[in-house]
Coordinates of C-alpha atoms in Angstrom, one line a residue:
M1 CA -21.6 15.2 4.2
S2 CA -22.0 11.6 5.1
P3 CA -24.4 11.4 8.1
D4 CA -22.0 9.2 10.1
V5 CA -19.2 11.7 10.4
P6 CA -18.5 12.4 14.1
S7 CA -17.8 15.8 15.6
S8 CA -14.4 14.9 16.9
M9 CA -11.5 12.7 15.8
V10 CA -8.1 11.3 16.9
A11 CA -5.1 13.1 15.4
I12 CA -1.5 13.1 16.2
A13 CA -0.1 16.2 17.9
I14 CA 3.5 17.4 18.0
T15 CA 3.4 18.4 21.7
S16 CA 6.8 20.2 21.4
P17 CA 9.8 20.1 19.0
G18 CA 11.8 16.9 19.8
G19 CA 12.2 13.2 19.3
P20 CA 9.6 10.7 18.3
E21 CA 8.1 10.6 21.8
V22 CA 6.6 14.1 21.3
L23 CA 4.0 12.6 18.9
Q24 CA 0.9 12.0 21.0
P25 CA -2.7 11.2 20.0
R26 CA -5.2 13.9 20.9
R27 CA -8.8 14.7 20.1
Y28 CA -9.7 17.5 17.8
P29 CA -12.8 18.7 15.9
V30 CA -13.3 17.0 12.6
P31 CA -12.2 19.6 9.9
R32 CA -14.8 21.2 7.6
V33 CA -14.4 21.5 3.9
S34 CA -14.3 24.8 2.0
A35 CA -15.0 25.3 -1.7
G36 CA -12.8 23.1 -3.8
E37 CA -12.0 20.7 -1.0
V38 CA -13.0 17.2 0.1
L39 CA -13.0 15.5 3.5
I40 CA -11.5 12.0 3.6
R41 CA -12.1 9.4 6.3
V42 CA -8.5 8.3 6.5
A43 CA -7.7 4.6 6.3
A44 CA -4.0 5.0 6.0
A45 CA -1.4 7.7 6.0
G46 CA 2.2 7.6 4.7
V47 CA 5.2 8.6 6.9
N48 CA 7.9 10.7 5.2
R49 CA 11.1 12.4 6.1
P50 CA 9.6 15.9 6.0
D51 CA 7.4 14.8 8.9
L52 CA 10.5 14.1 10.9
L53 CA 11.8 17.6 10.2
Q54 CA 8.4 19.1 11.1
R55 CA 8.4 17.2 14.4
Q56 CA 11.9 18.5 15.2
G57 CA 10.8 22.1 14.6
K58 CA 12.8 22.4 11.4
Y59 CA 10.1 22.5 8.8
A60 CA 7.0 24.5 9.5
P61 CA 3.8 23.8 7.6
P62 CA 2.9 26.3 4.9
P63 CA 0.5 29.1 5.9
G64 CA -3.0 27.8 6.4
A65 CA -1.9 24.1 6.6
P66 CA -2.8 22.0 9.6
A67 CA -0.2 21.7 12.4
T68 CA -0.9 17.9 12.4
P69 CA 1.9 16.2 10.4
G70 CA 1.2 13.9 7.4
L71 CA 1.5 14.6 3.7
E72 CA -0.3 11.7 2.1
V73 CA -3.5 9.7 2.9
A74 CA -5.8 7.2 1.4
G75 CA -9.4 6.7 2.4
T76 CA -13.1 7.3 1.6
L77 CA -14.7 10.7 0.8
V78 CA -17.3 11.7 3.4
A79 CA -17.9 15.3 2.3
V80 CA -17.4 17.3 -0.9
G81 CA -17.2 21.0 -1.0
A82 CA -18.8 23.5 -3.3
S83 CA -17.4 23.7 -6.9
V84 CA -15.9 20.2 -6.7
A85 CA -16.5 18.2 -9.9
G86 CA -15.8 14.5 -10.5
W87 CA -15.9 13.3 -6.9
T88 CA -18.8 12.1 -4.8
V89 CA -19.2 10.9 -1.2
G90 CA -18.2 7.2 -1.0
D91 CA -15.3 7.4 -3.5
H92 CA -12.0 5.8 -2.5
V93 CA -9.1 8.2 -3.1
C94 CA -5.5 8.8 -2.2
A95 CA -4.4 12.4 -1.8
L96 CA -1.4 14.6 -1.5
V97 CA -1.9 17.1 1.4
A98 CA 0.1 20.0 2.9
G99 CA -0.5 18.6 6.4
G100 CA -3.1 16.9 8.6
G101 CA -2.6 13.3 7.3
Y102 CA -1.9 11.7 10.8
A103 CA -5.6 11.8 11.7
E104 CA -8.9 9.9 11.3
Y105 CA -10.2 12.7 9.0
C106 CA -8.3 14.9 6.6
V107 CA -9.2 17.7 4.2
A108 CA -7.6 17.7 0.8
P109 CA -7.9 20.0 -2.3
A110 CA -10.0 18.0 -4.7
V111 CA -7.4 18.5 -7.5
Q112 CA -4.8 16.7 -5.4
C113 CA -6.9 13.6 -5.1
L114 CA -6.5 10.5 -7.3
P115 CA -8.6 7.3 -7.4
V116 CA -7.2 4.4 -5.4
P117 CA -5.7 2.3 -8.2
R118 CA -7.7 -0.9 -9.0
G119 CA -6.3 -3.8 -7.0
F120 CA -4.5 -1.6 -4.4
S121 CA -5.1 -1.8 -0.7
M122 CA -5.5 1.5 1.2
V123 CA -2.1 1.0 2.7
E124 CA -0.5 0.7 -0.8
A125 CA -2.5 3.8 -2.0
A126 CA -1.4 5.9 1.0
A127 CA 2.2 5.1 0.1
V128 CA 1.9 6.6 -3.3
P129 CA 1.2 10.4 -3.3
E130 CA 4.2 12.0 -1.6
T131 CA 6.9 9.9 -3.3
F132 CA 5.3 9.6 -6.7
F133 CA 4.4 13.3 -7.0
T134 CA 8.0 14.1 -5.9
V135 CA 9.7 11.7 -8.3
W136 CA 7.5 12.5 -11.3
T137 CA 8.0 16.3 -11.1
N138 CA 11.7 16.1 -10.3
V139 CA 12.9 13.2 -12.5
F140 CA 10.6 13.5 -15.5
E141 CA 9.6 17.1 -15.5
R142 CA 12.6 19.0 -14.1
G143 CA 15.1 16.3 -14.9
R144 CA 13.7 15.5 -18.3
L145 CA 14.6 11.8 -18.1
Q146 CA 14.0 10.0 -21.4
A147 CA 14.0 6.3 -22.4
G148 CA 17.5 5.1 -23.1
E149 CA 19.2 7.6 -20.7
T150 CA 21.0 6.8 -17.5
I151 CA 20.2 7.9 -14.0
L152 CA 22.0 7.8 -10.6
I153 CA 19.6 7.7 -7.6
H154 CA 21.0 8.4 -4.2
G155 CA 19.2 6.8 -1.2
G156 CA 17.9 4.1 -3.5
A157 CA 16.3 2.1 -0.7
S158 CA 14.3 5.0 0.8
G159 CA 10.7 5.7 -0.1
I160 CA 11.7 8.3 -2.7
G161 CA 14.5 6.1 -3.8
T162 CA 12.5 2.9 -4.4
T163 CA 9.9 5.0 -6.2
A164 CA 12.5 6.6 -8.4
V165 CA 14.2 3.3 -9.2
M166 CA 10.9 1.7 -10.3
L167 CA 9.6 4.6 -12.3
A168 CA 12.9 5.3 -14.1
R169 CA 13.3 1.6 -15.0
A170 CA 9.6 1.4 -16.1
F171 CA 10.1 4.3 -18.5
G172 CA 13.1 2.8 -20.1
A173 CA 16.1 4.3 -18.3
T174 CA 19.2 2.5 -17.1
V175 CA 19.3 2.9 -13.3
Y176 CA 22.2 3.1 -10.9
A177 CA 21.5 3.6 -7.2
T178 CA 23.4 4.1 -3.9
A179 CA 22.5 2.5 -0.6
G180 CA 24.2 1.8 2.7
T181 CA 24.1 -2.0 3.1
P182 CA 24.4 -5.1 0.9
E183 CA 20.8 -5.9 1.7
K184 CA 19.6 -2.5 0.6
C185 CA 21.7 -2.7 -2.6
A186 CA 20.1 -6.1 -3.4
A187 CA 16.7 -4.6 -2.9
C188 CA 17.5 -1.8 -5.3
E189 CA 18.6 -4.3 -7.9
R190 CA 15.4 -6.4 -7.4
L191 CA 13.4 -3.2 -8.2
G192 CA 15.2 -2.6 -11.4
A193 CA 18.6 -1.0 -10.8
T194 CA 21.3 -2.3 -13.1
R195 CA 23.9 -1.6 -10.5
A196 CA 23.5 -0.7 -6.8
I197 CA 26.6 0.9 -5.1
N198 CA 27.2 0.5 -1.4
Y199 CA 28.4 4.0 -0.5
R200 CA 30.0 2.8 2.7
T201 CA 32.4 0.6 0.8
E202 CA 32.6 2.1 -2.7
D203 CA 33.2 5.5 -4.2
F204 CA 30.0 6.1 -6.1
L205 CA 31.8 8.5 -8.6
E206 CA 34.3 5.8 -9.5
A207 CA 31.6 3.2 -9.7
V208 CA 29.6 5.3 -12.1
R209 CA 32.6 6.0 -14.3
A210 CA 33.3 2.3 -14.5
A211 CA 29.7 1.4 -15.3
T212 CA 29.4 4.0 -18.0
A213 CA 32.8 3.6 -19.6
G214 CA 33.7 7.0 -18.4
A215 CA 30.8 8.8 -20.0
G216 CA 28.8 9.5 -16.8
V217 CA 25.1 9.5 -16.2
D218 CA 22.5 11.8 -17.8
L219 CA 20.7 12.5 -14.5
V220 CA 21.4 12.5 -10.8
L221 CA 18.6 12.6 -8.2
D222 CA 20.1 13.6 -4.9
M223 CA 18.8 14.1 -1.4
V224 CA 22.2 14.1 0.3
G225 CA 23.8 17.5 -0.6
G226 CA 26.9 18.5 1.2
D227 CA 30.0 16.9 -0.1
Y228 CA 28.0 14.9 -2.7
V229 CA 27.3 18.0 -4.8
N230 CA 30.7 18.4 -6.5
R231 CA 31.0 14.6 -7.0
N232 CA 27.5 14.5 -8.5
L233 CA 28.6 17.2 -11.0
E234 CA 31.6 15.1 -11.9
A235 CA 29.5 12.0 -12.3
L236 CA 27.3 13.7 -15.0
A237 CA 27.7 13.2 -18.7
V238 CA 27.7 16.1 -21.1
E239 CA 24.3 17.9 -21.0
G240 CA 23.6 16.1 -17.8
R241 CA 21.2 17.3 -15.1
L242 CA 21.5 17.3 -11.3
V243 CA 18.2 17.5 -9.4
Q244 CA 18.5 18.3 -5.7
I245 CA 15.5 17.4 -3.5
A246 CA 17.0 17.5 0.0
F247 CA 20.3 18.0 1.7
L248 CA 20.8 15.6 4.5
R249 CA 24.5 16.5 4.7
G250 CA 23.9 20.2 4.5
G251 CA 22.6 22.8 2.1
R252 CA 25.6 25.2 2.0
V253 CA 28.4 24.0 -0.3
E254 CA 31.3 25.4 -2.3
V255 CA 30.6 24.4 -5.9
N256 CA 33.3 24.0 -8.6
L257 CA 31.6 25.6 -11.6
A258 CA 34.1 24.2 -14.1
P259 CA 32.2 20.9 -14.8
L260 CA 28.9 22.9 -15.0
M261 CA 30.3 25.0 -17.8
Q262 CA 32.5 22.5 -19.6
K263 CA 29.8 19.8 -19.8
R264 CA 26.9 22.2 -20.2
L265 CA 25.2 20.9 -17.1
T266 CA 21.9 21.8 -15.5
F267 CA 21.8 22.0 -11.7
T268 CA 18.2 22.4 -10.4
G269 CA 16.0 21.5 -7.5
S270 CA 12.5 21.9 -6.0
T271 CA 10.3 21.4 -3.1
L272 CA 6.7 20.1 -3.3
R273 CA 4.9 21.1 -0.2
P274 CA 4.7 24.9 -0.7
R275 CA 3.4 24.6 -4.3
T276 CA -0.1 25.7 -5.1
P277 CA -3.0 23.2 -5.4
Q278 CA -3.1 24.1 -9.1
E279 CA 0.5 23.1 -9.6
K280 CA 0.0 19.9 -7.6
G281 CA -3.2 19.2 -9.5
A282 CA -1.2 19.3 -12.8
I283 CA 1.2 16.7 -11.4
A284 CA -1.7 14.6 -10.3
R285 CA -3.2 14.6 -13.8
A286 CA 0.2 13.6 -15.3
L287 CA 0.5 10.7 -12.8
H288 CA -3.1 9.6 -13.7
Q289 CA -2.3 9.6 -17.3
H290 CA 1.2 8.0 -17.3
V291 CA 1.5 6.0 -14.1
W292 CA -2.0 4.9 -13.0
P293 CA -2.3 2.5 -16.0
R294 CA 0.9 0.8 -15.0
F295 CA -0.4 0.4 -11.4
E296 CA -3.6 -1.2 -12.7
R297 CA -1.6 -3.5 -15.0
R298 CA 0.4 -4.4 -11.9
E299 CA 3.6 -3.3 -13.4
L300 CA 4.4 -1.0 -10.5
R301 CA 3.7 -1.3 -6.8
P302 CA 4.9 0.9 -3.9
V303 CA 7.3 -0.9 -1.5
I304 CA 5.8 -1.2 2.0
H305 CA 8.3 -1.8 4.8
A306 CA 6.0 -1.7 7.8
T307 CA 2.7 -0.4 9.1
F308 CA 1.7 1.0 12.5
P309 CA -1.6 2.0 14.1
L310 CA -2.1 5.7 14.0
E311 CA -1.7 6.0 17.7
R312 CA 1.8 4.6 17.5
A313 CA 3.1 7.2 15.1
S314 CA 6.1 7.7 17.4
E315 CA 7.3 4.2 16.7
A316 CA 6.9 4.8 13.0
H317 CA 9.1 7.9 13.3
A318 CA 11.7 6.0 15.3
M319 CA 11.9 3.4 12.6
L320 CA 12.2 5.9 9.8
E321 CA 14.9 7.8 11.7
A322 CA 16.9 4.5 12.3
G323 CA 17.2 4.3 8.5
E324 CA 17.1 0.5 8.3
H325 CA 13.9 0.4 6.2
V326 CA 13.4 -0.3 2.5
G327 CA 10.5 1.6 1.0
K328 CA 7.6 3.2 2.9
I329 CA 6.3 3.2 6.4
V330 CA 2.5 3.7 6.7
L331 CA 0.1 4.5 9.6
V332 CA -3.2 2.7 9.7
A333 CA -6.2 4.6 11.1
G334 CA -9.4 3.1 12.7

């Protein structure tokens, strides 16, 4: 362990389930590493929608995960556990974690760490793991998106959405996205969407049919659920895939199976947080192989909407809940 690691740290506590005001800085012991883990002095931590759900008491951490929220960090390694290979104290990393990111120090499984891409700030690096892991596994692994195909991305201006738009376009797909304001639609198109659909003023199903000459899209990435589900199935082309990653409008729906059968569709979904370190490590390796070179060639960059000091995590949550952001919100420690 680095000799300058203190015995205690500031971390953000969820003092009770509720609104952003329940997030309060507290002092805790600095966590210790076990075999296969590393300790990161956190420079920055990303803020994500699952953090809001955890704060509201609707998304408990997996067994053994810290109660402190925060699913992604970037910083400097200050301790390396037994059996860890390839990392040493002093390395700059970003990491996907199951919790504990809103803190000055955070433990991460070594296999879930990646080097900070060359030329990235710590804030940019902290904005990568949660969204890029999520998009890679859902769009390219479960969704099997290929160059030359078409994809519809709901919530295109969100952290997940901006990541999906950029990655899908970078890998040769034609991208359509939905967003709720003209400004957000314009942002999606600047990031690579061929057409952004304002869902408040347009019917996305009709817009997709018009844009694809009635054929539909090959893939839909959806975080809305509810009444979107059947319309998503209608929007898919023959052999299309619908990937569900959240359900802001509700997870219980009545599904018309006819399009599923007639068009030989695939309807799938996943969550990332409960998956094992080995599974997440496999995603990390795929990202390092396929996406990191594009970062270092400056072809891709996470979209940063705002940063807040760690102690003002409540303000970051209020901004994310307001839904006016484009891209990621990041907390800065130290």
